[in-house]
């Protein structure tokens, strides 16, 4: 399983989740070519398209890891980029409200061309400013929406450029004050071109349905910090949100309530991608870490430091490679067995050495004892007596003398006691 990451230096990295190895799709850092968003062109995932902040769109061949095509959209300070698979076009937008839709089939090089050809190749629109969030509907890719601070989200038709829906604010609060507007991120549901979820800078979540009404269908403030990223789950009942402090939450849209929280990251969340199976979630941000979570176990299964601040991440559709995992486990087992065998060999050699040394010591001690016994036999009996006296041992003759002296002392003590008693009576 692979996940691609685009950073603020214009470098795209490919990370293998099984062994956490990192390979570079391009290794030419350029701050003006900051990667904004990425997507796969074909279903086989052999080509990757990436949009940069300077308005250049590059197509990479993932087999050769080189650029095969580069297109200049002539828009500066791009902050949002989307690839339209249904029509093989790209749509870019900057904070000034300039929106451009350009086809990838033919690139305009000559300055003097007919108006018909220009209309076929690209389209330009002007959106209301300021813009802080931009998105395209996932189902049919015929609508785009944008909004920002004091600018409610509006939905536009990509083909005609007409405004088809405009959001309305919530009603006044209990004090009769207007609810502040600052839409920071939003995302459309996977199988619907009518419903999208909005995250605000005030920690709120709002759900809009273009079929029902212009005001939010559901709304609730659930976070203390601004919502920096919203990504809808494959399961339509859930969405993932990331705030500016690095926390990520899984939210149940039916109650607008947090179900799970993921707190491994410590930097602002900038990129978020869910695997097509719905089992894994990858996040990246300003803390320079790429983290992949297992959504079933609700814990991180990989955390890699990539040295640069990241803006986006993209999961490949490949499944989890069990062969690599089994190879890793087998390698670990072999290492453990080899280490245990080496430890046994070392312990066996040390024990044999200890046995040899002990046998040598026993032989040397036995020979020394024989020499000492011969020397002691040659010694005099006086030395033996002195030795026993030093230990407090008394011979039989001396013990008899000591016993006689002790008996005489006892008799004398008895006589003196009798004399004392007689004196007291008198």
Short mmCIF file of N, CA and C in Angstrom, two decimals, residues 17 55 67 104 112 126-127 153 155 168 187 217 242 246 257 299 303 317 327 330 389 393 410:
data_model
loop_
_atom_site.label_atom_id
_atom_site.label_comp_id
_atom_site.label_asym_id
_atom_site.label_seq_id
_atom_site.Cartn_x
_atom_site.Cartn_y
_atom_site.Cartn_z
N UNK A 17 3.62 1.89 3.15
CA UNK A 17 3.13 1.72 4.52
C UNK A 17 3.68 0.45 5.14
N UNK A 55 0.50 28.08 -10.51
CA UNK A 55 -0.42 27.87 -11.62
C UNK A 55 0.00 26.83 -12.62
N UNK A 67 8.36 13.83 -15.18
CA UNK A 67 7.26 14.63 -15.71
C UNK A 67 7.08 14.34 -17.19
N UNK A 104 -6.90 19.22 -20.61
CA UNK A 104 -5.56 18.65 -20.66
C UNK A 104 -5.22 18.09 -22.03
N UNK A 112 -2.15 34.23 -30.74
CA UNK A 112 -3.24 34.60 -31.64
C UNK A 112 -3.98 33.33 -32.07
N UNK A 126 -15.31 34.57 -12.57
CA UNK A 126 -14.96 35.44 -11.45
C UNK A 126 -15.92 35.14 -10.30
N UNK A 127 -15.36 34.77 -9.16
CA UNK A 127 -16.17 34.44 -7.99
C UNK A 127 -16.09 35.57 -6.97
N UNK A 153 -20.95 30.38 1.24
CA UNK A 153 -20.62 29.51 0.11
C UNK A 153 -21.70 29.61 -0.97
N UNK A 155 -22.67 28.04 -4.98
CA UNK A 155 -22.45 26.91 -5.89
C UNK A 155 -22.64 27.41 -7.32
N UNK A 168 -27.48 30.50 3.01
CA UNK A 168 -27.94 31.53 3.93
C UNK A 168 -27.40 31.26 5.32
N UNK A 187 -16.58 20.09 1.99
CA UNK A 187 -16.40 18.95 1.10
C UNK A 187 -17.77 18.36 0.76
N UNK A 217 -29.11 22.66 7.11
CA UNK A 217 -30.04 21.64 7.59
C UNK A 217 -29.73 21.28 9.03
N UNK A 242 -10.24 18.08 10.82
CA UNK A 242 -8.98 18.37 11.50
C UNK A 242 -8.89 19.84 11.85
N UNK A 246 -3.85 20.16 15.38
CA UNK A 246 -3.38 18.83 15.02
C UNK A 246 -4.33 17.71 15.41
N UNK A 257 -21.87 14.79 16.20
CA UNK A 257 -21.21 14.47 17.45
C UNK A 257 -19.95 13.68 17.16
N UNK A 299 -6.27 3.48 16.16
CA UNK A 299 -4.91 3.76 16.60
C UNK A 299 -4.03 3.92 15.36
N UNK A 303 3.83 6.14 11.50
CA UNK A 303 4.14 7.55 11.69
C UNK A 303 5.55 7.79 11.18
N UNK A 317 -5.05 3.04 -4.47
CA UNK A 317 -6.12 2.05 -4.31
C UNK A 317 -5.58 0.65 -4.03
N UNK A 327 6.94 -11.16 5.33
CA UNK A 327 8.40 -11.16 5.22
C UNK A 327 9.04 -10.43 6.39
N UNK A 330 8.79 -12.68 9.38
CA UNK A 330 9.75 -13.78 9.30
C UNK A 330 11.16 -13.30 9.59
N UNK A 389 44.84 -24.16 71.00
CA UNK A 389 44.62 -23.19 72.09
C UNK A 389 44.11 -21.85 71.55
N UNK A 393 40.22 -24.42 72.19
CA UNK A 393 40.00 -25.85 72.46
C UNK A 393 40.98 -26.28 73.55
N UNK A 410 33.17 -23.79 94.11
CA UNK A 410 31.76 -23.93 94.49
C UNK A 410 31.62 -24.28 95.97
#
